[in-house]
Amino acid sequence: MIRYDAAVVGGGMIGSAIAYGLARRGLATVMLDEGDVAFRAARGNFGLVWVQGKGADAPAYAHWTRRSSDLWPALDAELAEATGVATGYARCGGVEICLSQDEFDTLAAELERLRVATNGEFSYAMHDRASLGQYVPGLGAGVVGGSYSVLDGHVNPLALLRALHAGFLARGGIYRPGSRVSRISHQQPGFEIAGDGETVAAERVVLAAGLGNRALAPFVGLVAPVFPLRGEILVTEKLAPFLEVATLNLRQTVEGGCLIGASHDEAGFDDRSTGAAMAAIARRAVTAFPALADVQIVRSWGALRVMTRDDLPIYAQSPRCPGAFVACGHSGVTLAAAHATLLADWIADGTLPGEVAAFGAERFDVRDAS
Amino acid sequence: MTAAYDIAVIGAGPAGMAAAATADGLGLATVLIDEQAAPGGQIYRNIEGAPLADRAVLGADYEAGAALAAALRGSGVDYLDTTTVWRVTPENEIGVTRAGAARLISAKHIVIATGALERPMPLPGWTLPGVMTAGAAQVMLKSAAAVAPGAVFAGCGPLLYLIVGQYLRAGAPIAALIDTTPRTNIWRAAPLLPRALAAGNYLAKGLAMMRDIRRAGVRVIRGVDGLAALGEGHLRAVGYSRGGRRATIETEHLFLHQGIVANVNLAMAAGCAHHWDARQLGWRPACDGWGRSSVDGVSIAGDGAGIGGAQVAELDGRLAALDAACRLGRIEVAERDRRAAPLHAARRRDLRIRPFLEALYRPADDQRVPLADDVIVCRCEDVTAGDIRAALALGCPGPNQLKAFTRCGMGPCQGRLCGPTVTELIAAERGVPVADVGYYRLRPPVKPVTLGELAGTAPSSDAPGGA
Amino acid sequence: MFETRRSPGPTVRIAFDGAPLDVAPGQSVAAALLTAGVGATRRTPDSGASRGPYCMIGVCFDCLVVIDGQANRQACMVTVRDGMRVESQAGAPDIAP
């Protein structure tokens, strides 16, 4: 059995970013992934690299998000150079559109809290509909106004995933798809990770299996009380470019199609598209952008977000099994830069610093794990 | 917003027309939904009003559709033409659009009869204007009474010879018939011949078609390699190699065909389980002898359940309707079985030809999976075979990860024109059985629907009762 | 170039890229255009390659044209109508302002 420096369980947005970072550090790394049909939150991302609204009541999260956002351009350039894959990343500015005064007031209050929590590092402005029009053309009469932040942007999340995988392989990483992990045993030192058809040995193991972490974390003495929250996305036909900024619920891709969200349904492990969510998403989109009423939806998507009750990611290292880490959450795209650099480095060096202590497993009541 | 029917039939080809008329005859409140302006599906397209000056061009089999259409018109079926189905929900609601408005139709039982489409035939230049399918040539003939004189027909399978025969009867000159049927097929097919002879007069008809083509002196070319469509901005010639020499035939029209496969999109998006049929070289739904799918309340009839031809499709439709009537308590099991017995027998007999035809006309491997890297596999997104192979080298386990990495399958056709190719290409590159590769995860809308139409299906928050 | 084998009869007038076309009623826009000698009806958004009708049964989505101002309509699925304005598509369409 080959003994790796690190085994990453999960080839999604978080797993592949960490695996890429570890390989970049020169660690012999294997990434174990499920087969073609799997929940894979990483195939259902919207693609926002988003700072506004994150961590208004959790300063550590606001700070972590901002750090990642600032590291993004360097990651993008590095991936382009290493793999030739263009991720379509742009820090184009972000808008959240409000369709009622209530939404507007709630958002304004939240963003103000975020500004205060970051000592003014987070900058934004609230606009009425007329003024918001400078960023977003063709707003409908039902739009009350919205927020704008220059710190936000977007990326093609699938291209990002491909780039991370390609970058990982280019750095000598070993990718094992079709290897759904069922058991991890602590060999003291090191770990044996058993997947479909093969077992690998590694000095470190990083559990980045998304919703699968709930079952796997206890093997290394940790808890990961994550639960699925379904989100649905509609995708339009390709259109000539009309929207430069990214909005929270609608953004235009480099290819021209628009991705439209959002929905949040606790529906267990059911990732099917629902008529109700599709209709609600469409309704909101047409209210915000009446000119899109005649635009066709050519496909829809649904995926299960990896949620925690407090909305924060989980980064934990096991006291009982040194070298075992858990990493999961719902903002894998925005945090990809931090994951590929900072988090991967800390894992390689063996310790998570105080900066991410707020995301540790200690914050969970043991009962959450059941 | 919703209407409740006993049975909703989707698709007005032979299976759908037969299912709807039968269901109505059994006293079920029936709706038949079809996206075209008139019934007939593909094989009986425009049966009520083909504009050809001489309809005999289309052949006697075509006329069989007239009776089905007449039965439909004479029945009490609620027939919704020019209506597109974009989803079937787990609650048996059908999302439809017509004239810019979307709504949901509910039914206790649904029969999906969306038929088949042509297996893609990816070759260099196949996306050039002027390259079309043999089915497209038939559509032009049936609905526009138009022929393309001097066209080249290429591929294999009975439908190709059918359209060539129709062109001959229409007096349209044919530049060439390039028959890509592998020569070795005859050896695989020969053992299946005796069984095939029991299947009525299919063989006789087939032989008659071949004889007519020979007698008309059509230039038939066999044993070719490197078939390609040539031109810039429009097809201007068809190229091929034969006996080590390269040749071209000048033409502005190339009609391709290498068999048909089930149109699986609606059934897959509705959650019906499918499996790879290694003989038919296509995905087909898992159905029982009555057409019941793996989803309760959804049956699949006709070529959409597996290629069987028009006569089998009609029988499928009748059987599905009988079964639905029984399931809904309208007739007893004994009555259903009694009525169904002759239909089952006829169906078994008509299906006897299939193994022979499937073996005889099995398309060549390299016509199904392009060898050359620069051949476009996904027409919607311009993804080539080489792009796919490069992504597979990253370790893509299947078509869904491949789709994520290359956009292959993300276009509006939702894999209808690339799916079978991708499945087989992945199997070939990874060295695994096709059945293990899987297919795209399909979701609604299976046909595009506008944002405005979708928004219109949201329950109104300010109307009483949400109506 | 497609030729007709139709019994002569009434026609309807449509416009294609501004030019008038007299076509037989009851057929699809794609069929009418092909019979009128039109080969390519759009250029793809990504590569700018010319495309025209391919399957004629509404499954390939290659015959996309602008009909009466609405883009990305499948020409093979729409029946011609007197006064209809059809335009070829070059790349991805603009949405109305």
XYZ file of N, CA and C in Angstrom, chain B residues 150-351:
606
model
N -30.014 15.483 -56.308
C -28.554 15.441 -56.257
C -28.000 15.276 -54.867
N -28.824 14.852 -53.931
C -28.350 14.667 -52.559
C -27.594 13.352 -52.431
N -26.729 13.305 -51.419
C -26.057 12.064 -51.042
C -26.727 11.566 -49.769
N -27.026 10.283 -49.731
C -27.566 9.654 -48.529
C -26.473 8.758 -47.964
N -26.234 8.830 -46.660
C -25.146 8.031 -46.085
C -25.553 7.438 -44.755
N -25.149 6.201 -44.542
C -25.429 5.563 -43.264
C -25.918 4.164 -43.469
N -26.763 3.712 -42.536
C -27.306 2.365 -42.662
C -28.628 2.272 -41.934
N -29.397 1.242 -42.283
C -30.663 1.037 -41.588
C -31.853 1.205 -42.510
N -32.950 0.560 -42.166
C -34.133 0.561 -43.045
C -34.679 1.935 -43.356
N -34.631 2.868 -42.399
C -35.200 4.187 -42.674
C -34.434 4.920 -43.768
N -33.147 4.619 -43.883
C -32.351 5.260 -44.933
C -32.839 4.771 -46.295
N -33.048 3.455 -46.398
C -33.503 2.908 -47.680
C -34.925 3.359 -47.977
N -35.705 3.578 -46.914
C -37.079 4.048 -47.104
C -37.095 5.406 -47.781
N -36.294 6.341 -47.271
C -36.304 7.685 -47.840
C -35.708 7.663 -49.255
N -34.718 6.828 -49.483
C -34.173 6.726 -50.841
C -35.267 6.240 -51.785
N -36.029 5.243 -51.335
C -37.134 4.732 -52.144
C -38.164 5.814 -52.421
N -38.459 6.639 -51.403
C -39.428 7.715 -51.585
C -38.912 8.736 -52.581
N -37.619 9.030 -52.532
C -37.033 9.962 -53.487
C -37.139 9.406 -54.910
N -36.917 8.097 -55.042
C -37.013 7.481 -56.367
C -38.428 7.624 -56.906
N -39.405 7.362 -56.049
C -40.794 7.463 -56.509
C -41.160 8.903 -56.826
N -40.499 9.834 -56.166
C -40.768 11.248 -56.440
C -39.985 11.727 -57.658
N -39.186 10.849 -58.220
C -38.417 11.232 -59.400
C -37.274 12.175 -59.102
N -36.766 12.150 -57.876
C -35.662 13.049 -57.535
C -34.344 12.311 -57.717
N -33.427 12.857 -58.502
C -32.147 12.172 -58.714
C -31.328 12.136 -57.435
N -30.661 10.999 -57.238
C -29.842 10.797 -56.049
C -28.392 10.681 -56.481
N -27.511 11.483 -55.898
C -26.105 11.442 -56.291
C -25.474 10.115 -55.892
N -25.762 9.659 -54.695
C -25.192 8.385 -54.245
C -25.827 7.959 -52.936
N -25.809 6.665 -52.720
C -26.179 6.092 -51.416
C -24.905 5.463 -50.879
N -24.333 6.055 -49.849
C -23.120 5.511 -49.229
C -23.584 4.636 -48.078
N -23.459 3.354 -48.266
C -23.981 2.401 -47.280
C -22.865 2.002 -46.325
N -22.987 2.453 -45.070
C -21.912 2.195 -44.115
C -22.157 0.939 -43.278
N -23.143 0.135 -43.679
C -23.384 -1.120 -42.954
C -22.120 -1.966 -42.985
N -21.582 -2.334 -41.841
C -20.387 -3.178 -41.854
C -20.665 -4.503 -42.559
N -19.729 -4.923 -43.401
C -19.923 -6.149 -44.168
C -20.103 -7.368 -43.281
N -19.459 -7.329 -42.113
C -19.505 -8.510 -41.243
C -20.851 -8.684 -40.555
N -21.701 -7.659 -40.632
C -22.989 -7.765 -39.957
C -23.796 -8.955 -40.430
N -23.665 -9.295 -41.725
C -24.502 -10.352 -42.273
C -24.275 -11.658 -41.523
N -23.045 -11.846 -41.032
C -22.752 -13.084 -40.307
C -23.408 -13.090 -38.931
N -23.477 -11.912 -38.271
C -24.147 -11.855 -36.970
C -25.647 -12.008 -37.151
N -26.142 -11.505 -38.282
C -27.593 -11.470 -38.484
C -28.151 -12.796 -38.978
N -27.344 -13.526 -39.740
C -27.855 -14.746 -40.377
C -28.529 -15.724 -39.408
N -27.945 -16.001 -38.243
C -28.597 -16.947 -37.339
C -29.964 -16.482 -36.859
N -30.196 -15.163 -36.957
C -31.459 -14.629 -36.455
C -32.527 -14.591 -37.533
N -32.159 -14.995 -38.729
C -33.077 -14.899 -39.860
C -34.329 -15.760 -39.713
N -34.195 -17.006 -39.297
C -35.412 -17.829 -39.216
C -36.505 -17.199 -38.361
N -36.089 -16.660 -37.202
C -37.070 -16.040 -36.311
C -37.693 -14.819 -36.988
N -36.838 -14.127 -37.743
C -37.296 -12.904 -38.397
C -38.358 -13.209 -39.447
N -38.235 -14.369 -40.084
C -39.191 -14.708 -41.133
C -40.596 -14.842 -40.581
N -40.682 -15.126 -39.272
C -42.007 -15.288 -38.676
C -42.670 -13.946 -38.412
N -41.962 -12.869 -38.664
C -42.492 -11.559 -38.273
C -43.228 -10.881 -39.405
N -44.141 -11.589 -39.980
C -44.961 -10.947 -41.005
C -44.155 -10.589 -42.226
N -44.554 -9.554 -42.911
C -43.961 -9.277 -44.214
C -42.897 -8.184 -44.183
N -42.288 -7.953 -42.986
C -41.237 -6.942 -42.906
C -40.118 -7.231 -43.887
N -39.693 -8.510 -43.864
C -38.541 -8.861 -44.694
C -38.858 -8.663 -46.166
N -40.035 -9.079 -46.533
C -40.409 -8.942 -47.940
C -40.384 -7.479 -48.351
N -40.913 -6.633 -47.472
C -40.924 -5.202 -47.790
C -39.507 -4.677 -47.924
N -38.645 -5.113 -46.973
C -37.259 -4.645 -46.983
C -36.554 -5.048 -48.259
N -36.765 -6.310 -48.647
C -36.109 -6.790 -49.863
C -36.623 -6.034 -51.084
N -37.911 -5.726 -51.068
C -38.481 -4.978 -52.198
C -37.847 -3.600 -52.300
N -37.612 -2.968 -51.156
C -36.984 -1.637 -51.157
C -35.600 -1.717 -51.780
N -34.816 -2.738 -51.352
C -33.447 -2.867 -51.862
C -33.467 -3.122 -53.365
N -34.422 -3.913 -53.783
C -34.536 -4.252 -55.206
C -34.847 -3.008 -56.014
N -35.769 -2.183 -55.520
C -36.116 -0.944 -56.232
C -34.904 -0.040 -56.369
N -34.105 0.032 -55.309
C -32.926 0.895 -55.344
C -31.926 0.381 -56.378
N -31.759 -0.920 -56.385
C -30.823 -1.507 -57.365
C -31.318 -1.265 -58.779
N -32.602 -1.535 -58.982
C -33.161 -1.422 -60.328
C -33.107 -0.004 -60.846
N -33.237 0.955 -59.932
C -33.233 2.349 -60.385
C -31.832 2.821 -60.751
N -30.848 1.948 -60.503
C -29.488 2.321 -60.886
C -28.874 3.357 -59.985
N -29.356 3.436 -58.752
C -28.748 4.376 -57.818
C -27.298 3.962 -57.564
N -26.410 4.936 -57.538
C -25.006 4.640 -57.269
C -24.869 4.294 -55.790
N -24.563 3.026 -55.486
C -24.422 2.586 -54.101
C -22.949 2.328 -53.828
N -22.428 2.949 -52.816
C -21.000 2.824 -52.483
C -20.873 2.174 -51.122
N -20.090 1.101 -51.054
C -19.909 0.404 -49.775
C -18.433 0.358 -49.399
N -18.180 -0.044 -48.176
C -16.798 -0.246 -47.729
C -15.996 1.031 -47.654
N -16.612 2.131 -47.224
C -15.884 3.401 -47.165
C -15.304 3.635 -45.775
N -14.285 4.489 -45.759
C -13.616 4.949 -44.548
C -13.586 6.453 -44.586
N -13.408 7.072 -43.434
C -13.125 8.504 -43.440
C -14.204 9.345 -44.089
N -15.449 8.984 -43.842
C -16.551 9.778 -44.396
C -16.506 11.178 -43.800
N -16.650 12.200 -44.646
C -16.566 13.569 -44.150
C -17.441 14.487 -44.975
N -17.975 15.508 -44.333
C -18.741 16.549 -45.011
C -17.801 17.717 -45.233
N -17.685 18.164 -46.462
C -16.693 19.181 -46.805
C -17.352 20.483 -47.223
N -16.714 21.579 -46.852
C -17.231 22.879 -47.262
C -16.932 23.946 -46.236
N -17.111 25.210 -46.640
C -16.943 26.347 -45.714
C -18.261 27.097 -45.693
N -18.906 27.129 -44.565
C -20.164 27.859 -44.483
C -21.356 27.092 -45.037
N -21.126 26.127 -45.881
C -22.200 25.252 -46.397
C -21.546 24.008 -46.989
N -22.260 22.927 -46.934
C -21.760 21.694 -47.538
C -21.564 21.909 -49.027
N -20.413 21.447 -49.561
C -20.269 21.489 -51.016
C -19.857 20.128 -51.589
N -19.415 19.202 -50.728
C -19.043 17.866 -51.218
C -18.989 16.884 -50.053
N -19.102 15.620 -50.380
C -18.930 14.549 -49.393
C -17.660 13.798 -49.767
N -16.764 13.614 -48.807
C -15.508 12.922 -49.069
C -15.480 11.573 -48.394
N -14.740 10.638 -48.965
C -14.589 9.332 -48.346
C -13.366 8.660 -48.936
N -12.933 7.598 -48.276
C -11.829 6.789 -48.794
C -12.368 5.407 -49.114
N -11.856 4.843 -50.167
C -12.273 3.499 -50.527
C -11.125 2.828 -51.244
N -10.780 1.642 -50.788
C -9.658 0.938 -51.404
C -8.404 1.773 -51.375
N -8.223 2.535 -50.304
C -7.004 3.316 -50.171
C -6.995 4.608 -50.964
N -8.059 4.894 -51.698
C -8.076 6.134 -52.483
C -9.159 7.061 -51.965
N -8.847 8.336 -51.981
C -9.761 9.361 -51.513
C -10.651 9.797 -52.683
N -11.948 9.985 -52.417
C -12.851 10.440 -53.483
C -13.805 11.477 -52.915
N -14.395 12.301 -53.770
C -15.408 13.247 -53.311
C -16.592 13.213 -54.268
N -17.741 13.526 -53.730
C -18.950 13.672 -54.535
C -19.463 15.071 -54.267
N -19.585 15.868 -55.299
C -20.090 17.223 -55.096
C -21.575 17.185 -54.824
N -21.975 17.880 -53.772
C -23.391 17.949 -53.446
C -23.611 19.042 -52.415
N -24.836 19.584 -52.387
C -25.169 20.575 -51.373
C -26.022 19.970 -50.270
N -26.350 18.690 -50.413
C -27.209 18.054 -49.414
C -26.709 16.661 -49.075
N -26.531 16.424 -47.800
C -26.131 15.114 -47.294
C -27.139 14.736 -46.222
N -27.753 13.580 -46.396
C -28.708 13.090 -45.402
C -28.102 11.892 -44.693
N -27.969 12.000 -43.383
C -27.304 10.967 -42.583
C -28.321 10.130 -41.815
N -28.002 8.849 -41.632
C -28.870 8.017 -40.796
C -28.110 6.778 -40.365
N -28.143 6.479 -39.079
C -27.664 5.177 -38.646
C -28.533 4.650 -37.511
N -29.798 4.569 -37.792
C -30.715 3.974 -36.836
C -31.346 5.010 -35.928
N -32.279 4.566 -35.140
C -32.958 5.464 -34.202
C -32.834 4.921 -32.784
N -32.949 5.850 -31.844
C -32.883 5.496 -30.423
C -34.061 6.144 -29.714
N -34.429 5.597 -28.575
C -35.546 6.152 -27.811
C -35.257 7.593 -27.425
N -36.279 8.427 -27.473
C -36.186 9.812 -27.012
C -36.472 9.773 -25.512
N -35.412 9.777 -24.725
C -35.552 9.469 -23.295
C -35.716 10.679 -22.395
N -35.605 11.876 -22.979
C -35.492 13.040 -22.096
C -36.634 13.248 -21.130
N -37.871 13.180 -21.592
C -38.981 13.429 -20.684
C -39.068 12.315 -19.638
N -38.931 11.077 -20.070
C -39.038 9.961 -19.132
C -37.920 9.996 -18.091
N -36.706 10.327 -18.509
C -35.607 10.409 -17.538
C -35.827 11.556 -16.567
N -36.261 12.704 -17.094
C -36.475 13.855 -16.208
C -37.627 13.577 -15.240
N -38.518 12.667 -15.632
C -39.628 12.314 -14.744
C -39.191 11.277 -13.709
N -37.943 10.842 -13.808
C -37.418 9.922 -12.803
C -37.501 8.459 -13.161
N -37.908 8.136 -14.407
C -38.028 6.729 -14.791
C -36.638 6.118 -14.945
N -36.475 4.930 -14.406
C -35.191 4.241 -14.518
C -34.965 3.783 -15.955
N -33.727 3.909 -16.417
C -33.368 3.475 -17.766
C -32.155 2.565 -17.704
N -31.978 1.755 -18.752
C -30.778 0.940 -18.847
C -30.287 0.953 -20.289
N -29.032 0.592 -20.469
C -28.435 0.569 -21.808
C -28.793 -0.740 -22.485
N -29.334 -0.647 -23.683
C -29.657 -1.841 -24.471
C -28.513 -2.052 -25.451
N -27.738 -3.102 -25.211
C -26.525 -3.291 -26.008
C -26.826 -3.703 -27.447
N -28.028 -4.246 -27.680
C -28.376 -4.612 -29.062
C -28.905 -3.420 -29.826
N -29.732 -2.621 -29.153
C -30.276 -1.439 -29.825
C -29.297 -0.280 -29.769
N -28.220 -0.445 -28.961
C -27.209 0.600 -28.818
C -27.859 1.924 -28.420
N -28.682 1.853 -27.401
C -29.323 3.073 -26.909
C -29.880 2.841 -25.518
N -30.214 3.928 -24.863
C -30.825 3.848 -23.536
C -32.327 3.636 -23.703
N -32.902 2.802 -22.867
C -34.337 2.609 -22.914
C -34.856 2.451 -21.497
N -36.129 2.801 -21.288
C -36.669 2.743 -19.926
C -36.925 1.306 -19.496
N -36.856 1.107 -18.192
C -37.208 -0.188 -17.621
C -38.733 -0.232 -17.521
N -39.364 -1.092 -18.308
C -40.823 -1.188 -18.316
C -41.260 -2.639 -18.240
N -42.443 -2.852 -17.696
C -42.987 -4.211 -17.697
C -43.774 -4.437 -18.991
N -44.431 -5.567 -19.091
C -45.118 -5.932 -20.326
C -46.265 -5.003 -20.698
N -46.694 -4.134 -19.762
C -47.779 -3.197 -20.027
C -47.247 -1.780 -20.278
N -45.933 -1.657 -20.229
C -45.355 -0.331 -20.416
C -45.200 0.452 -19.131
N -45.528 -0.178 -17.997
C -45.383 0.562 -16.736
C -43.907 0.798 -16.457
N -43.574 2.047 -16.121
C -42.187 2.403 -15.844
C -41.911 2.192 -14.361
N -40.721 2.607 -13.941
C -40.366 2.473 -12.534
C -41.059 3.533 -11.679
N -41.714 4.495 -12.316
C -42.434 5.525 -11.568
C -43.919 5.177 -11.545
N -44.491 5.121 -10.369
C -45.887 4.760 -10.243
C -46.768 5.759 -10.984
N -47.665 5.251 -11.814
C -48.577 6.147 -12.513
C -48.055 6.646 -13.846
N -46.868 6.203 -14.243
C -46.312 6.626 -15.536
C -45.997 5.395 -16.381
N -46.596 5.341 -17.565
C -46.290 4.269 -18.518
C -45.597 4.883 -19.718
N -44.853 4.052 -20.433
C -44.164 4.532 -21.623
C -44.528 3.597 -22.766
N -44.956 4.161 -23.887
C -45.418 3.349 -25.010
C -44.758 3.812 -26.300
N -44.527 2.870 -27.204
C -43.955 3.219 -28.495
C -42.448 3.148 -28.500
N -41.839 3.759 -29.511
C -40.399 3.685 -29.660
C -39.664 4.288 -28.469
N -40.329 5.129 -27.704
C -39.722 5.704 -26.508
C -39.454 4.671 -25.435
N -40.074 3.501 -25.589
C -39.849 2.420 -24.626
C -38.841 1.429 -25.168
N -38.328 1.703 -26.348
C -37.439 0.758 -27.011
C -37.906 0.628 -28.452
N -36.990 0.580 -29.396
C -37.364 0.664 -30.810
C -38.095 -0.605 -31.238
N -39.307 -0.418 -31.727
C -40.095 -1.566 -32.161
C -40.817 -1.314 -33.474
N -40.872 -0.049 -33.891
C -41.564 0.256 -35.131
C -42.991 0.719 -34.898
N -43.628 1.181 -35.983
C -44.939 1.819 -35.873
C -46.035 0.854 -35.442
N -45.991 -0.363 -35.951
C -47.063 -1.302 -35.594
C -46.975 -1.690 -34.121
N -45.772 -1.932 -33.657
C -45.580 -2.253 -32.243
C -45.973 -1.058 -31.383
N -45.664 0.144 -31.862
C -46.010 1.347 -31.104
C -47.516 1.426 -30.877
N -48.261 1.155 -31.937
C -49.724 1.205 -31.830
C -50.207 0.182 -30.798
N -49.654 -1.015 -30.836
C -50.038 -2.047 -29.877
C -49.648 -1.648 -28.457
N -48.452 -1.067 -28.306
C -48.005 -0.560 -27.000
C -49.030 0.414 -26.442
N -49.485 1.311 -27.311
C -50.421 2.344 -26.870
C -51.719 1.726 -26.360
N -52.225 0.776 -27.127
C -53.490 0.128 -26.717
C -53.309 -0.616 -25.399
N -52.176 -1.306 -25.267
C -51.922 -2.068 -24.047
C -51.773 -1.148 -22.841
N -51.090 -0.036 -23.034
C -50.896 0.891 -21.914
C -52.237 1.461 -21.461
N -53.106 1.748 -22.434
C -54.421 2.298 -22.087
C -55.259 1.259 -21.345
N -55.233 0.022 -21.807
C -55.969 -1.046 -21.126
C -55.474 -1.202 -19.694
N -54.166 -1.188 -19.548
C -53.578 -1.357 -18.225
C -53.948 -0.187 -17.317
N -53.927 1.027 -17.886
C -54.272 2.208 -17.082
C -55.725 2.113 -16.617
N -56.591 1.677 -17.543
C -58.012 1.555 -17.197
C -58.190 0.564 -16.053
N -57.404 -0.495 -16.089
C -57.481 -1.498 -15.019
C -56.944 -0.915 -13.727
N -55.825 -0.234 -13.821
C -55.208 0.360 -12.633
C -56.150 1.366 -11.979
N -56.922 2.082 -12.809
C -57.839 3.082 -12.272
C -59.190 2.480 -11.891
N -59.295 1.150 -11.978
C -60.513 0.483 -11.522
C -61.654 0.503 -12.513
N -61.375 0.896 -13.774
C -62.449 1.015 -14.753
C -62.815 -0.351 -15.332
N -61.811 -1.210 -15.454
C -62.083 -2.589 -15.893
C -61.360 -3.552 -14.963
N -61.866 -4.773 -14.911
C -61.258 -5.783 -14.067
C -60.018 -6.361 -14.737
N -59.169 -6.983 -13.933
C -57.953 -7.600 -14.456
C -58.268 -8.633 -15.530
N -59.298 -9.452 -15.288
C -59.637 -10.513 -16.249
C -60.032 -9.903 -17.598
N -60.780 -8.825 -17.543
C -61.215 -8.153 -18.767
C -60.020 -7.555 -19.496
N -59.141 -6.913 -18.722
C -57.936 -6.338 -19.319
C -57.151 -7.425 -20.039
N -56.925 -8.542 -19.354
C -56.115 -9.617 -19.926
C -56.767 -10.220 -21.155
N -58.086 -10.333 -21.107
C -58.811 -10.906 -22.242
C -58.630 -10.015 -23.469
N -58.844 -8.728 -23.281
C -58.714 -7.805 -24.414
C -57.279 -7.700 -24.892
N -56.366 -7.856 -23.945
C -54.955 -7.641 -24.292
C -54.324 -8.839 -24.976
N -54.883 -10.025 -24.771
C -54.225 -11.235 -25.286
C -53.868 -11.156 -26.777
N -54.811 -10.796 -27.655
C -54.430 -10.721 -29.076
C -53.405 -9.613 -29.351
N -53.461 -8.540 -28.547
C -52.503 -7.448 -28.743
C -51.101 -7.906 -28.354
N -51.003 -8.612 -27.229
C -49.701 -9.130 -26.816
C -49.141 -10.077 -27.869
N -50.029 -10.932 -28.417
C -49.576 -11.907 -29.412
C -49.072 -11.204 -30.665
N -49.828 -10.219 -31.124
C -49.421 -9.479 -32.319
C -48.100 -8.759 -32.073
N -47.955 -8.231 -30.885
C -46.740 -7.503 -30.532
C -45.525 -8.426 -30.523
N -45.717 -9.585 -29.937
C -44.613 -10.553 -29.902
C -44.196 -10.915 -31.318
N -45.186 -11.099 -32.176
C -44.900 -11.496 -33.552
C -44.160 -10.361 -34.276
N -44.639 -9.127 -34.097
C -44.016 -8.000 -34.793
C -42.597 -7.732 -34.301
N -42.337 -8.099 -33.054
C -41.006 -7.842 -32.514
C -39.975 -8.879 -32.953
